[in-house]
Amino acid sequence: MCVAVPSLITALDGSDAIVDVGGISRKASLMLTPEAKIGDYVLIHAGYAISIVDREEAEATLEL
């Protein structure tokens, strides 16, 4: 079982992104999701964006 946190991409820097996780900015790799763009929600696990999720799913998960 893994724990992945939905995070909003706020900036891009090559294959890395700056993501917002509950008001905290973190750097995450987009090597597994190169199609991700600013404004997308991605699931972050161990510093990597492992998938793109839609806004509704991300917000519902964060609400839990």
XYZ file of C-alpha atoms in Angstrom:
64
model
C 0.000 0.000 0.000
C 1.261 3.454 -0.808
C 0.136 6.867 0.312
C -0.060 9.477 -2.434
C -1.112 13.064 -1.790
C -3.012 15.176 -4.360
C -1.024 18.342 -5.047
C -1.557 21.337 -7.319
C 1.206 22.209 -9.778
C 1.998 25.923 -9.407
C 5.247 26.183 -11.414
C 7.434 24.146 -13.744
C 11.221 23.864 -13.909
C 12.233 21.396 -16.617
C 11.168 17.937 -15.478
C 10.431 19.201 -11.960
C 7.387 21.007 -10.624
C 6.647 23.151 -7.626
C 3.478 21.781 -6.071
C 1.210 23.103 -3.343
C 0.405 20.552 -0.652
C -1.977 22.058 1.896
C -0.380 25.494 1.614
C 3.202 24.182 1.629
C 5.305 24.354 -1.539
C 7.410 21.324 -2.430
C 9.489 20.228 -5.389
C 8.367 17.063 -7.187
C 9.669 15.204 -10.199
C 7.475 14.961 -13.314
C 9.599 12.204 -14.891
C 6.644 9.777 -14.656
C 4.038 12.338 -15.790
C 5.760 14.559 -18.378
C 2.397 15.708 -19.789
C 1.443 17.435 -16.492
C 1.130 21.215 -16.631
C 0.561 24.185 -14.342
C -2.912 23.987 -12.816
C -3.067 20.176 -12.885
C -3.489 18.114 -9.750
C -1.062 15.227 -9.475
C -0.659 12.431 -6.960
C 2.731 12.750 -5.245
C 4.467 9.700 -3.799
C 8.084 9.712 -2.612
C 8.797 12.982 -4.450
C 7.388 11.850 -7.809
C 4.128 12.775 -9.508
C 2.745 9.320 -10.283
C -0.520 10.325 -11.998
C -2.690 13.273 -12.944
C -6.093 13.473 -11.237
C -9.070 15.698 -11.948
C -9.832 18.644 -9.691
C -12.988 17.118 -8.179
C -11.229 13.894 -7.197
C -8.269 15.804 -5.737
C -10.461 18.144 -3.691
C -12.621 15.278 -2.397
C -9.506 13.362 -1.323
C -8.002 16.416 0.389
C -11.277 17.041 2.201
C -11.044 13.599 3.834
